[in-house]
């Protein structure tokens, strides 16, 4: 009787439960959810939402470093000034070397800023797709678990229960026959 109850002995209740499980499994499978996807999408959405602000900051920093009379020009001027006296003292030579390192670092940073500015792009279609996907994933989280792993585990358990219940009618018949056979043996003596 315990096994019959587990697999839904009442056919109407079993069919109702099968319908619900089928819907849940189908909803999760159609979403094609991947672990870590929500975090990746929200990070991309944050970049897209702040593209203009990021681009302005990167461009302004690059301009401050590289335009005429920018910081790199100032360091270059300081290097030339110290170069003429660097051979007179080890201290002056060390300062010149530090300015040279600073110049190289600033030049590298300027190139990185230019690269970032060139790479920063998105289209409105991508933003809409990401927003829709995040909405779908949040909906799954509300129904089936707080992250991708829990949702996927829920789906696996639902599949197992669906398979058990879908084979339930045959199993119930088999268990009822066993019960009847046992009763016949007990009471037939």
Coordinates of C-alpha atoms in Angstrom, one line a residue:
X1 CA 0.0 0.0 0.0
X2 CA 2.9 2.3 0.7
X3 CA 4.4 1.8 -2.7
X4 CA 1.0 2.3 -4.3
X5 CA 0.6 5.6 -2.5
X6 CA 4.1 6.7 -3.6
X7 CA 3.2 6.2 -7.3
X8 CA -0.2 7.8 -7.0
X9 CA -2.7 5.0 -6.5
X10 CA -5.6 7.2 -7.6
X11 CA -5.5 7.4 -11.4
X12 CA -7.1 10.9 -11.5
X13 CA -4.6 12.3 -9.0
X14 CA -1.8 10.6 -10.9
X15 CA -2.8 12.1 -14.2
X16 CA -3.2 15.6 -12.7
X17 CA 0.3 15.3 -11.2
X18 CA 1.7 14.0 -14.5
X19 CA 0.3 17.1 -16.3
X20 CA 1.9 19.5 -13.7
X21 CA 5.3 17.7 -13.9
X22 CA 5.1 17.7 -17.7
X23 CA 4.5 21.4 -17.8
X24 CA 7.4 22.1 -15.3
X25 CA 9.9 19.9 -17.1
X26 CA 9.0 21.4 -20.5
X27 CA 9.3 24.9 -19.1
X28 CA 12.7 24.3 -17.7
X29 CA 14.0 22.3 -20.7
X30 CA 12.8 24.9 -23.2
X31 CA 14.7 27.6 -21.2
X32 CA 17.9 25.7 -21.9
X33 CA 19.4 27.1 -18.7
X34 CA 23.1 26.9 -18.1
X35 CA 25.0 27.2 -14.8
X36 CA 26.5 30.6 -14.3
X37 CA 24.4 32.1 -17.0
X38 CA 22.4 34.6 -14.8
X39 CA 25.6 36.0 -13.4
X40 CA 27.2 36.4 -16.8
X41 CA 24.1 38.0 -18.2
X42 CA 23.7 40.5 -15.4
X43 CA 27.4 41.5 -15.7
X44 CA 26.9 42.1 -19.4
X45 CA 23.7 44.0 -18.8
X46 CA 25.5 46.3 -16.3
X47 CA 28.1 47.1 -18.9
X48 CA 25.5 47.8 -21.5
X49 CA 23.5 50.0 -19.1
X50 CA 26.7 52.0 -18.4
X51 CA 28.2 52.1 -21.9
X52 CA 28.0 55.9 -22.3
X53 CA 29.4 56.6 -18.8
X54 CA 32.2 54.1 -19.4
X55 CA 33.1 55.4 -22.8
X56 CA 33.2 59.0 -21.5
X57 CA 35.5 58.1 -18.6
X58 CA 37.8 56.1 -20.8
X59 CA 38.0 58.7 -23.5
X60 CA 38.6 61.5 -20.9
X61 CA 41.4 59.6 -19.3
X62 CA 43.0 58.9 -22.6
X63 CA 42.7 62.6 -23.6
X64 CA 44.2 63.7 -20.3
X65 CA 47.2 61.4 -20.9
X66 CA 47.8 61.8 -24.6
X67 CA 46.5 65.1 -26.0
X68 CA 48.8 68.1 -26.6
X69 CA 50.0 69.4 -23.2
X70 CA 48.6 66.2 -21.6
X71 CA 50.4 64.2 -18.9
X72 CA 52.6 62.2 -21.3
X73 CA 53.9 65.5 -22.7
X74 CA 54.6 66.8 -19.2
X75 CA 56.6 63.6 -18.4
X76 CA 58.4 63.8 -21.7
X77 CA 59.4 67.4 -20.9
X78 CA 60.6 66.4 -17.4
X79 CA 62.6 63.5 -18.9
X80 CA 64.4 65.8 -21.3
X81 CA 65.2 68.2 -18.5
X82 CA 66.6 65.5 -16.2
X83 CA 68.4 63.8 -19.1
X84 CA 70.8 66.7 -19.4
X85 CA 71.9 66.3 -15.7
X86 CA 71.4 62.6 -15.1
X87 CA 75.1 61.8 -15.7
X88 CA 76.1 64.3 -13.0
X89 CA 74.6 62.3 -10.1
X90 CA 73.3 58.9 -9.4
X91 CA 70.3 60.4 -7.7
X92 CA 69.5 62.4 -10.9
X93 CA 70.0 59.3 -12.9
X94 CA 67.6 57.3 -10.7
X95 CA 65.0 60.1 -11.1
X96 CA 65.4 60.0 -14.9
X97 CA 65.0 56.2 -14.9
X98 CA 61.8 56.6 -12.8
X99 CA 60.4 59.2 -15.2
X100 CA 61.3 56.9 -18.1
X101 CA 59.4 54.0 -16.4
X102 CA 56.5 56.4 -15.8
X103 CA 56.5 57.4 -19.4
X104 CA 56.4 53.8 -20.6
X105 CA 53.6 52.9 -18.2
X106 CA 51.6 56.0 -19.2
X107 CA 52.0 55.1 -22.9
X108 CA 50.9 51.6 -22.2
X109 CA 47.9 52.8 -20.3
X110 CA 46.9 55.1 -23.1
X111 CA 47.1 52.3 -25.6
X112 CA 44.9 50.1 -23.3
X113 CA 42.4 53.0 -22.9
X114 CA 42.2 53.3 -26.7
X115 CA 41.7 49.6 -27.1
X116 CA 38.9 49.5 -24.5
X117 CA 37.2 52.4 -26.2
X118 CA 37.4 50.6 -29.6
X119 CA 36.0 47.3 -28.1
X120 CA 33.1 48.9 -26.2
X121 CA 30.0 48.4 -28.2
X122 CA 26.6 46.9 -28.1
X123 CA 23.4 47.0 -30.1
X124 CA 19.9 47.5 -28.8
X125 CA 18.8 44.1 -30.0
X126 CA 21.5 42.5 -27.7
X127 CA 20.3 44.6 -24.8
X128 CA 16.7 43.5 -25.4
X129 CA 17.7 39.8 -25.7
X130 CA 19.7 40.0 -22.4
X131 CA 16.8 41.7 -20.6
X132 CA 14.3 39.0 -21.9
X133 CA 16.6 36.2 -20.9
X134 CA 17.2 37.6 -17.4
X135 CA 13.4 38.0 -16.9
X136 CA 12.9 34.3 -17.9
X137 CA 15.6 33.1 -15.6
X138 CA 14.2 35.2 -12.7
X139 CA 10.8 33.6 -13.3
X140 CA 12.4 30.1 -13.2
X141 CA 14.2 31.1 -9.9
X142 CA 10.9 32.1 -8.4
X143 CA 9.2 28.8 -9.2
X144 CA 11.9 26.2 -9.0
X145 CA 15.0 27.4 -7.0
X146 CA 17.2 30.3 -6.2
X147 CA 19.9 29.6 -8.8
X148 CA 20.6 27.6 -12.0
X149 CA 21.8 24.5 -10.1
X150 CA 18.6 24.3 -8.0
X151 CA 16.4 24.8 -11.0
X152 CA 18.3 22.0 -12.9
X153 CA 18.1 19.7 -9.9
X154 CA 14.4 20.4 -9.6
X155 CA 14.0 19.4 -13.3
X156 CA 15.9 16.2 -12.8
X157 CA 13.8 15.2 -9.8
X158 CA 10.6 16.1 -11.7
X159 CA 11.7 13.9 -14.6
X160 CA 12.3 11.0 -12.1
X161 CA 8.9 11.5 -10.5
X162 CA 7.2 11.8 -13.9
X163 CA 8.8 8.5 -15.1
X164 CA 7.7 6.8 -11.8
X165 CA 4.2 8.1 -12.1
X166 CA 3.8 7.4 -15.9
X167 CA 4.6 3.8 -15.2
X168 CA 2.3 4.0 -12.2
X169 CA -0.8 2.3 -13.6
X170 CA 1.2 -0.9 -14.4
X171 CA 3.0 -0.8 -11.1
X172 CA -0.3 -0.3 -9.2
X173 CA -1.8 -3.3 -10.9
X174 CA 1.3 -5.3 -10.2
X175 CA 1.3 -4.3 -6.5
X176 CA -2.4 -5.0 -6.2
X177 CA -1.9 -8.4 -7.6
X178 CA 0.9 -9.1 -5.1
X179 CA -1.4 -7.9 -2.3
X180 CA -4.2 -10.2 -3.5
X181 CA -1.7 -13.1 -3.8
X182 CA -0.5 -12.5 -0.2
X183 CA -4.0 -12.2 1.1
X184 CA -5.0 -15.5 -0.6
X185 CA -2.0 -17.2 1.0
X186 CA -2.7 -15.8 4.4
X187 CA -6.5 -16.2 4.4
X188 CA -6.6 -19.2 2.1
X189 CA -4.9 -21.4 4.7

